[in-house]
Amino acid sequence: MKGKILVTGGTGYIGSHTVVELQNSGYEVVIVDNLSNSRADVVDNIEQITGVRPAFEQVDCLDYAALEEVFRKHEGICAIIHFAASKAVGESVQKPLLYYRNNLVSLINLLELMPNYAVKGIVFSSSCTVYGQPDVLPVTEDAPIKKAESPYGNTKQINEEIIQDTVKSGSPIRAILLRYFNPIGAHPSGLIGELPNGVPMNLIPFLTQTAIGIREKLSVFGDDYHTPDGSCIRDYINVVDLAKAHVHAIARMLEDKQDEKVEVFNIGTGRGLSVLELIHAFESATGVKLNYQITGRRAGDIEQVWANPEKANKVLGWKAETSIEDTLRSAWNWQLKLRERGIQ
Ligand code: NAD
Ligand code: WQD
């Protein structure tokens, strides 16, 4: 065993894929999740994929005493990957205090507990949302942080600052901030993936639900942007590739390879795809025809953003590998599996 890693939000979408990759790489995992946006049977599915059952504690990161008990019970946790957060942009506008409390206090609790239990460092789930609409593309890690478009986005910016300030103040911990671009797809086994929560706001779950007939039509939000085909451009990153970036980050941290106490990496492919290109890639990768129509722009959308992932490629030794076709097939396979399981 290489070390014991606490994964908060480990039954969630990105967390579950990361637990799989950590276990496949020989790490021991303790999951903390309050199941507010995931299901307990994810633990069974992780076991089915890896042959190893991770420890699972149904605990709320807001509950300091319960969280402390996890560190006592699972002695020797050497690093944390902190996924647990509320993540729906629209909901955060309606319920800002819920988002500020959940996303900020969870992190603060962990940062307070870490030195007391000799935890070396934390990998934090940040987002390309911190860049807003970048002035220069592809965007690098030193691009200016723009005023957040939503309370959710603001929690990512503030959490990055909380970590920076904590380390500056002399806390012995290390941190790696991973700024994800748009994570999509599912594990090739079809055993874990993104669980739908009501009507999806994100493109891929809406697209696959349309393809399978749950939704009638996919709306393409705008074709009058200043992009080659007029639709918005994003950097869609395969979730298994994204999960592997966390394993690289943990190894770098535990092997004392960090150049700075807090490091920041873009985790993207380096390739921007428009909404229309993505739809056509889905159709040709799966052979499934999609019912879609162009509608008006969605308020608050960024026109175009994609990553310059060179720092992650060179320094972290990580690179996105999966083709967009394989990724879209995995998303479709997951949608089919959900129907088999009677979930949607
Ligand atoms: P998810 O909702 O699938 O996973 C988050 C998990 O955290 C869920 O299982 C939920 O039950 C749990 N959780 C939430 N609050 C908790 C709390 N107080 N205590 C314990 N558990 C709690 O989301 P995801 O897509 O896997 O996102 C993981 C992280 O990555 C989040 O921090 C998110 O903001 C960030 N992120 C996600 C995206 C994306 O597009 N999915 C992009 C950039 C960053
Ligand atoms: C992608 C593209 C839409 C739905 C959001 C958060 C961001 C990050 C990832 C966490 C856009 C278009 C979408 C639809 C469409 N999360 N679209 N029809 O907006 O890039 O980012 O999730 O940190 O913070 O804001 O992702 O999947 O919602 O949209 O045309 O029904 O698809 O306009 O161009 P987005 P998305």
Coordinates of C-alpha atoms and ligand atoms in Angstrom, one line a residue:
M1 CA 0.0 0.0 0.0
K2 CA 1.2 3.4 -1.0
G3 CA -0.7 5.5 1.6
K4 CA -4.1 6.2 3.0
I5 CA -6.0 8.9 1.2
L6 CA -9.2 10.5 2.4
V7 CA -11.6 11.2 -0.5
T8 CA -14.4 13.6 0.4
G9 CA -17.3 13.4 -2.0
G10 CA -15.9 10.0 -3.0
T11 CA -19.3 8.5 -4.0
G12 CA -19.9 11.4 -6.4
Y13 CA -19.2 11.6 -10.1
I14 CA -15.6 12.6 -10.3
G15 CA -14.8 11.2 -6.8
S16 CA -15.9 7.7 -7.6
H17 CA -13.7 7.6 -10.7
T18 CA -10.8 8.9 -8.7
V19 CA -11.3 6.3 -6.0
V20 CA -11.1 3.6 -8.7
E21 CA -7.8 5.1 -10.1
L22 CA -6.3 5.5 -6.6
Q23 CA -7.1 1.9 -5.7
N24 CA -5.8 0.6 -9.1
S25 CA -2.5 2.5 -8.3
G26 CA -2.2 0.9 -4.9
Y27 CA -3.5 3.6 -2.5
E28 CA -5.8 2.8 0.4
V29 CA -9.0 4.9 0.3
V30 CA -11.3 6.2 2.9
I31 CA -14.4 7.9 1.5
V32 CA -16.4 10.5 3.3
D33 CA -19.7 11.5 1.7
N34 CA -23.1 12.6 3.1
L35 CA -24.8 11.1 0.1
S36 CA -26.6 14.4 -0.6
N37 CA -25.9 13.9 -4.3
S38 CA -24.9 10.3 -4.7
R39 CA -25.9 6.8 -3.7
A40 CA -24.3 4.3 -1.3
D41 CA -24.3 1.5 -3.9
V42 CA -21.5 3.4 -5.7
V43 CA -19.2 1.7 -3.1
D44 CA -20.4 -1.7 -4.3
N45 CA -19.7 -0.7 -7.9
I46 CA -16.2 0.6 -7.1
E47 CA -15.5 -2.8 -5.4
Q48 CA -16.8 -4.6 -8.5
I49 CA -14.5 -2.6 -10.8
T50 CA -11.3 -2.8 -8.6
G51 CA -11.8 -5.9 -6.5
V52 CA -11.2 -3.7 -3.4
R53 CA -13.8 -2.2 -1.2
P54 CA -12.9 1.3 0.0
A55 CA -13.7 2.3 3.6
F56 CA -16.9 4.4 3.5
E57 CA -18.1 6.8 6.2
Q58 CA -21.4 8.5 5.7
V59 CA -20.4 11.8 7.3
D60 CA -21.1 15.5 6.5
C61 CA -18.0 17.6 6.1
L62 CA -19.9 20.4 7.9
D63 CA -19.9 18.2 11.1
Y64 CA -16.5 18.9 12.6
A65 CA -16.8 16.3 15.4
A66 CA -17.8 13.5 13.0
L67 CA -15.1 14.5 10.6
E68 CA -12.5 14.4 13.4
E69 CA -13.7 11.0 14.4
V70 CA -12.9 9.8 10.8
F71 CA -9.3 10.9 11.3
R72 CA -9.1 9.1 14.6
K73 CA -10.7 5.9 13.4
H74 CA -8.7 5.7 10.2
E75 CA -5.3 6.5 11.6
G76 CA -2.5 7.5 9.2
I77 CA -4.4 9.4 6.5
C78 CA -1.6 11.1 4.6
A79 CA -3.5 13.2 2.1
I80 CA -7.0 14.4 1.2
I81 CA -8.7 14.9 -2.1
H82 CA -11.6 17.2 -1.5
F83 CA -14.5 16.8 -3.9
A84 CA -17.4 17.3 -1.5
A85 CA -19.3 20.4 -2.5
S86 CA -22.6 21.6 -3.9
K87 CA -22.1 22.2 -7.6
A88 CA -25.3 23.4 -9.4
V89 CA -24.6 26.9 -10.8
G90 CA -28.3 27.8 -11.1
E91 CA -29.2 26.5 -7.6
S92 CA -26.4 28.5 -6.1
V93 CA -28.0 31.7 -7.4
Q94 CA -31.3 30.7 -5.6
K95 CA -29.6 29.4 -2.4
P96 CA -26.3 31.3 -2.0
L97 CA -26.0 30.7 1.7
L98 CA -26.4 27.0 1.3
Y99 CA -23.5 27.1 -1.2
Y100 CA -21.3 29.4 0.8
R101 CA -21.9 27.3 4.0
N102 CA -21.4 23.9 2.4
N103 CA -18.4 24.7 0.2
L104 CA -16.5 27.0 2.5
V105 CA -17.1 25.4 5.9
S106 CA -16.3 21.9 4.6
L107 CA -12.9 23.1 3.4
I108 CA -12.2 25.1 6.6
N109 CA -13.0 22.1 8.8
L110 CA -10.5 20.0 6.8
L111 CA -7.8 22.6 6.9
E112 CA -8.2 23.0 10.7
L113 CA -8.0 19.2 11.3
M114 CA -5.1 18.4 8.9
P115 CA -2.2 19.6 11.0
N116 CA -3.6 17.9 14.1
Y117 CA -3.5 14.5 12.3
A118 CA -0.3 15.1 10.4
V119 CA -2.0 15.1 7.1
K120 CA 0.5 16.2 4.5
G121 CA -1.6 17.9 1.9
I122 CA -4.9 18.5 0.1
V123 CA -5.8 18.3 -3.5
F124 CA -8.7 20.6 -4.2
S125 CA -11.4 20.5 -6.9
S126 CA -11.3 23.9 -8.6
S127 CA -12.8 24.9 -11.9
C128 CA -12.1 26.8 -15.1
T129 CA -15.0 28.9 -14.0
V130 CA -12.5 31.0 -12.0
Y131 CA -11.2 32.4 -15.4
G132 CA -14.6 33.6 -16.6
Q133 CA -14.2 34.6 -20.2
P134 CA -10.4 34.6 -20.6
D135 CA -8.7 37.4 -22.6
V136 CA -6.2 35.0 -24.1
L137 CA -6.9 31.4 -25.3
P138 CA -5.9 28.8 -24.6
V139 CA -6.0 29.9 -21.0
T140 CA -2.9 29.4 -18.7
E141 CA -2.9 29.1 -14.9
D142 CA -1.5 32.7 -14.5
A143 CA -4.5 34.3 -16.4
P144 CA -6.3 36.8 -14.2
I145 CA -9.2 35.5 -12.1
K146 CA -12.4 37.2 -13.2
K147 CA -15.3 38.2 -11.0
A148 CA -17.4 35.1 -10.5
E149 CA -20.7 34.7 -12.4
S150 CA -22.4 32.8 -9.6
P151 CA -22.2 32.1 -5.9
Y152 CA -21.0 28.6 -6.9
G153 CA -18.1 30.0 -8.9
N154 CA -17.3 32.4 -6.1
T155 CA -17.0 29.5 -3.7
K156 CA -14.2 28.1 -5.9
Q157 CA -12.4 31.4 -6.0
I158 CA -12.7 31.9 -2.2
N159 CA -11.7 28.4 -1.5
E160 CA -8.5 28.8 -3.6
E161 CA -7.8 32.0 -1.5
I162 CA -8.5 30.2 1.8
I163 CA -6.0 27.5 0.9
Q164 CA -3.4 30.1 -0.2
D165 CA -3.9 32.2 2.9
T166 CA -3.7 29.1 5.2
V167 CA -0.4 28.0 3.8
K168 CA 0.9 31.5 3.8
S169 CA 0.1 31.8 7.5
G170 CA 2.5 29.0 8.3
S171 CA 0.3 25.9 8.3
P172 CA 2.6 22.9 7.5
I173 CA 0.3 21.6 4.8
R174 CA 0.8 21.4 1.0
A175 CA -1.9 21.9 -1.6
I176 CA -2.6 21.2 -5.3
L177 CA -5.4 23.1 -6.9
L178 CA -6.8 21.3 -10.0
R179 CA -8.8 23.5 -12.3
Y180 CA -11.1 21.2 -14.2
F181 CA -12.5 22.1 -17.5
N182 CA -15.7 20.3 -18.5
P183 CA -15.7 16.7 -17.2
I184 CA -17.8 14.3 -19.2
G185 CA -18.2 10.6 -19.9
A186 CA -18.2 7.6 -17.6
H187 CA -16.1 4.6 -16.6
P188 CA -15.9 2.1 -19.5
S189 CA -17.4 -0.6 -17.3
G190 CA -20.6 1.4 -17.2
L191 CA -20.7 0.7 -13.4
I192 CA -20.1 4.3 -12.3
G193 CA -20.9 7.7 -13.9
E194 CA -22.8 10.9 -13.4
L195 CA -26.1 10.5 -11.6
P196 CA -28.9 12.6 -13.0
N197 CA -30.5 15.0 -10.5
G198 CA -33.8 16.3 -12.0
V199 CA -33.6 18.0 -15.3
P200 CA -29.9 18.2 -16.3
M201 CA -28.4 21.6 -16.7
N202 CA -25.2 20.3 -18.2
L203 CA -24.9 19.5 -21.9
I204 CA -23.9 15.8 -21.9
P205 CA -26.5 14.4 -19.5
F206 CA -29.2 16.4 -21.3
L207 CA -27.9 15.2 -24.6
T208 CA -27.8 11.5 -23.6
Q209 CA -31.2 11.8 -22.0
T210 CA -32.5 13.2 -25.2
A211 CA -30.9 10.5 -27.3
I212 CA -32.6 7.8 -25.1
G213 CA -36.0 9.6 -25.2
I214 CA -36.3 11.0 -21.7
R215 CA -36.2 14.5 -23.1
E216 CA -37.8 15.5 -26.4
K217 CA -35.2 17.8 -27.7
L218 CA -31.8 19.2 -26.9
S219 CA -31.6 23.0 -27.1
V220 CA -28.4 24.5 -28.4
F221 CA -28.0 27.7 -26.5
G222 CA -27.1 30.1 -29.2
D223 CA -25.5 30.0 -32.7
D224 CA -24.6 33.7 -32.9
Y225 CA -21.4 33.7 -30.8
H226 CA -18.1 34.8 -32.3
T227 CA -16.9 31.2 -32.9
P228 CA -16.5 29.4 -36.2
D229 CA -20.0 27.8 -36.2
G230 CA -21.6 30.3 -33.8
S231 CA -22.1 27.9 -30.8
C232 CA -20.1 28.0 -27.6
I233 CA -16.7 26.3 -27.2
R234 CA -15.5 24.2 -24.2
D235 CA -12.7 21.8 -23.3
Y236 CA -14.4 18.5 -22.6
I237 CA -12.2 16.3 -20.5
N238 CA -12.8 12.5 -20.0
V239 CA -13.7 11.8 -16.4
V240 CA -11.3 8.8 -16.2
D241 CA -8.4 11.0 -17.5
L242 CA -9.4 13.6 -15.0
A243 CA -9.4 11.0 -12.2
K244 CA -5.9 10.0 -13.2
A245 CA -4.7 13.6 -12.8
H246 CA -5.5 13.3 -9.1
V247 CA -3.3 10.2 -8.7
H248 CA -0.4 12.2 -10.3
A249 CA -1.1 15.1 -7.9
I250 CA -1.1 12.8 -4.9
A251 CA 2.1 11.1 -5.9
R252 CA 3.8 14.5 -6.5
M253 CA 2.6 15.7 -3.1
L254 CA 3.6 12.6 -1.1
E255 CA 7.0 12.3 -2.9
D256 CA 7.8 16.0 -1.9
K257 CA 8.2 17.0 -5.6
Q258 CA 6.2 20.2 -5.3
D259 CA 8.0 23.4 -6.4
E260 CA 5.7 25.5 -4.4
K261 CA 3.6 24.8 -1.3
V262 CA 0.5 25.5 -3.3
E263 CA 0.5 24.5 -7.0
V264 CA -2.2 25.1 -9.6
F265 CA -2.8 23.0 -12.7
N266 CA -5.3 23.3 -15.6
I267 CA -6.8 19.9 -16.2
G268 CA -8.1 19.9 -19.8
T269 CA -7.3 18.5 -23.2
G270 CA -6.1 21.7 -24.8
R271 CA -8.8 21.3 -27.5
G272 CA -11.9 23.4 -27.7
L273 CA -15.1 21.8 -29.2
S274 CA -18.2 23.7 -30.1
V275 CA -21.7 22.5 -29.0
L276 CA -22.5 21.6 -32.6
E277 CA -19.2 19.8 -33.1
L278 CA -19.9 17.8 -30.0
I279 CA -23.4 16.9 -31.1
H280 CA -22.1 15.7 -34.5
A281 CA -19.2 13.7 -32.8
F282 CA -21.9 12.0 -30.6
E283 CA -23.9 11.1 -33.6
S284 CA -21.0 9.6 -35.5
A285 CA -19.5 7.9 -32.5
T286 CA -22.7 6.2 -31.4
G287 CA -24.8 6.0 -34.6
V288 CA -27.7 7.6 -32.6
K289 CA -29.5 10.6 -34.3
L290 CA -30.1 13.5 -32.0
N291 CA -33.2 15.7 -32.0
Y292 CA -31.9 19.2 -31.4
Q293 CA -32.8 22.8 -32.1
I294 CA -31.0 26.1 -31.9
T295 CA -32.5 28.4 -29.3
G296 CA -31.5 31.6 -27.6
R297 CA -28.4 32.1 -25.6
R298 CA -28.3 31.0 -21.9
A299 CA -27.7 33.8 -19.5
G300 CA -24.3 33.8 -18.0
D301 CA -22.7 31.5 -20.5
I302 CA -19.0 32.0 -21.4
E303 CA -18.5 32.2 -25.2
Q304 CA -15.4 30.1 -25.4
V305 CA -12.8 28.6 -23.1
W306 CA -10.3 25.9 -23.4
A307 CA -7.2 24.9 -21.5
N308 CA -3.5 25.3 -22.1
P309 CA -2.6 22.0 -20.2
E310 CA 1.2 22.3 -20.8
K311 CA 2.0 22.8 -17.1
A312 CA 0.0 19.6 -16.2
N313 CA 1.6 17.8 -19.1
K314 CA 5.2 18.7 -18.2
V315 CA 5.2 19.2 -14.4
L316 CA 2.5 16.8 -13.3
G317 CA 3.4 14.3 -16.0
W318 CA -0.3 13.9 -16.9
K319 CA -2.0 14.1 -20.2
A320 CA -5.5 13.6 -21.4
E321 CA -5.5 10.4 -23.5
T322 CA -9.1 9.4 -24.4
S323 CA -10.5 10.4 -27.7
I324 CA -13.8 12.4 -27.7
E325 CA -15.5 9.5 -29.6
D326 CA -14.6 7.0 -26.9
T327 CA -15.6 9.5 -24.2
L328 CA -19.0 10.1 -25.9
R329 CA -19.5 6.3 -26.3
S330 CA -18.9 5.9 -22.6
A331 CA -21.5 8.6 -21.8
W332 CA -24.0 6.8 -24.0
N333 CA -23.2 3.4 -22.5
W334 CA -23.7 4.9 -19.0
Q335 CA -27.1 6.2 -20.1
L336 CA -28.1 2.8 -21.4
K337 CA -26.9 1.2 -18.1
L338 CA -29.0 3.6 -16.1
R339 CA -32.1 2.5 -18.0
E340 CA -31.2 -1.1 -17.4
R341 CA -31.0 -0.4 -13.6
G342 CA -34.3 1.5 -13.7
I343 CA -32.7 4.7 -12.5
Q344 CA -33.8 6.9 -15.4
Ligands
NAD1 P1 -21.0 15.3 -7.3 O1 -22.2 16.1 -6.8 O2 -21.3 14.2 -8.2 O3 -20.0 14.9 -6.1 C1 -19.9 15.6 -4.9 C2 -20.1 14.7 -3.8 O4 -20.0 15.4 -2.6 C3 -21.5 14.1 -3.8 O5 -21.4 12.6 -3.6 C4 -22.2 14.7 -2.5 O6 -23.1 13.8 -1.9 C5 -21.0 15.0 -1.7 N1 -21.2 16.1 -0.7 C6 -21.6 17.3 -1.0 N2 -21.6 18.1 0.1 C7 -21.1 17.3 1.1 C8 -20.8 17.5 2.5 N3 -21.1 18.6 3.1 N4 -20.3 16.4 3.2 C9 -20.0 15.3 2.6 N5 -20.3 15.0 1.3 C10 -20.8 16.0 0.6 O7 -20.1 16.4 -8.1 P2 -18.8 16.2 -9.1 O8 -19.2 16.6 -10.4 O9 -18.2 14.8 -8.8 O10 -17.9 17.3 -8.5 C11 -16.8 17.0 -7.6 C12 -16.1 18.3 -7.3 O11 -15.5 18.8 -8.5 C13 -16.9 19.5 -6.7 O12 -16.2 20.2 -5.8 C14 -17.2 20.3 -7.9 O13 -17.5 21.6 -7.6 C15 -15.9 20.2 -8.7 N6 -16.1 20.5 -10.1 C16 -17.0 19.8 -10.9 C17 -17.1 20.0 -12.2 C18 -18.2 19.3 -13.0 O14 -18.5 19.9 -14.1 N7 -18.7 18.2 -12.6 C19 -16.3 21.0 -12.8 C20 -15.4 21.6 -12.1 C21 -15.2 21.4 -10.7
WQD2 C1 -21.6 23.4 -21.9 C2 -22.0 24.1 -23.2 C3 -23.9 25.6 -23.0 C4 -26.9 22.6 -22.0 C5 -20.8 24.4 -16.1 C6 -20.4 25.3 -14.9 C7 -18.9 25.3 -14.7 C8 -18.4 23.9 -14.5 C9 -18.9 23.0 -15.6 C10 -18.1 23.3 -12.2 C11 -22.4 25.6 -23.0 C12 -24.2 24.4 -23.9 C13 -25.7 23.2 -22.3 C14 -27.9 22.5 -23.0 C15 -26.5 23.7 -24.5 N1 -18.8 23.2 -13.3 N2 -25.5 23.8 -23.6 N3 -27.7 23.1 -24.2 O1 -21.7 26.0 -18.7 O2 -19.5 25.2 -19.6 O3 -20.0 24.9 -17.2 O4 -20.4 23.1 -15.7 O5 -17.2 23.9 -11.9 O6 -18.7 26.0 -13.5 O7 -20.8 26.6 -15.2 O8 -21.2 23.5 -18.9 O9 -22.4 21.5 -19.6 O10 -23.7 23.5 -18.7 O11 -22.6 23.7 -20.9 O12 -26.4 24.2 -25.6 O13 -29.0 21.9 -22.7 O14 -23.2 23.5 -23.7 O15 -24.4 26.8 -23.5 O16 -21.9 26.2 -24.2 P1 -20.7 25.0 -18.6 P2 -22.6 23.0 -19.5

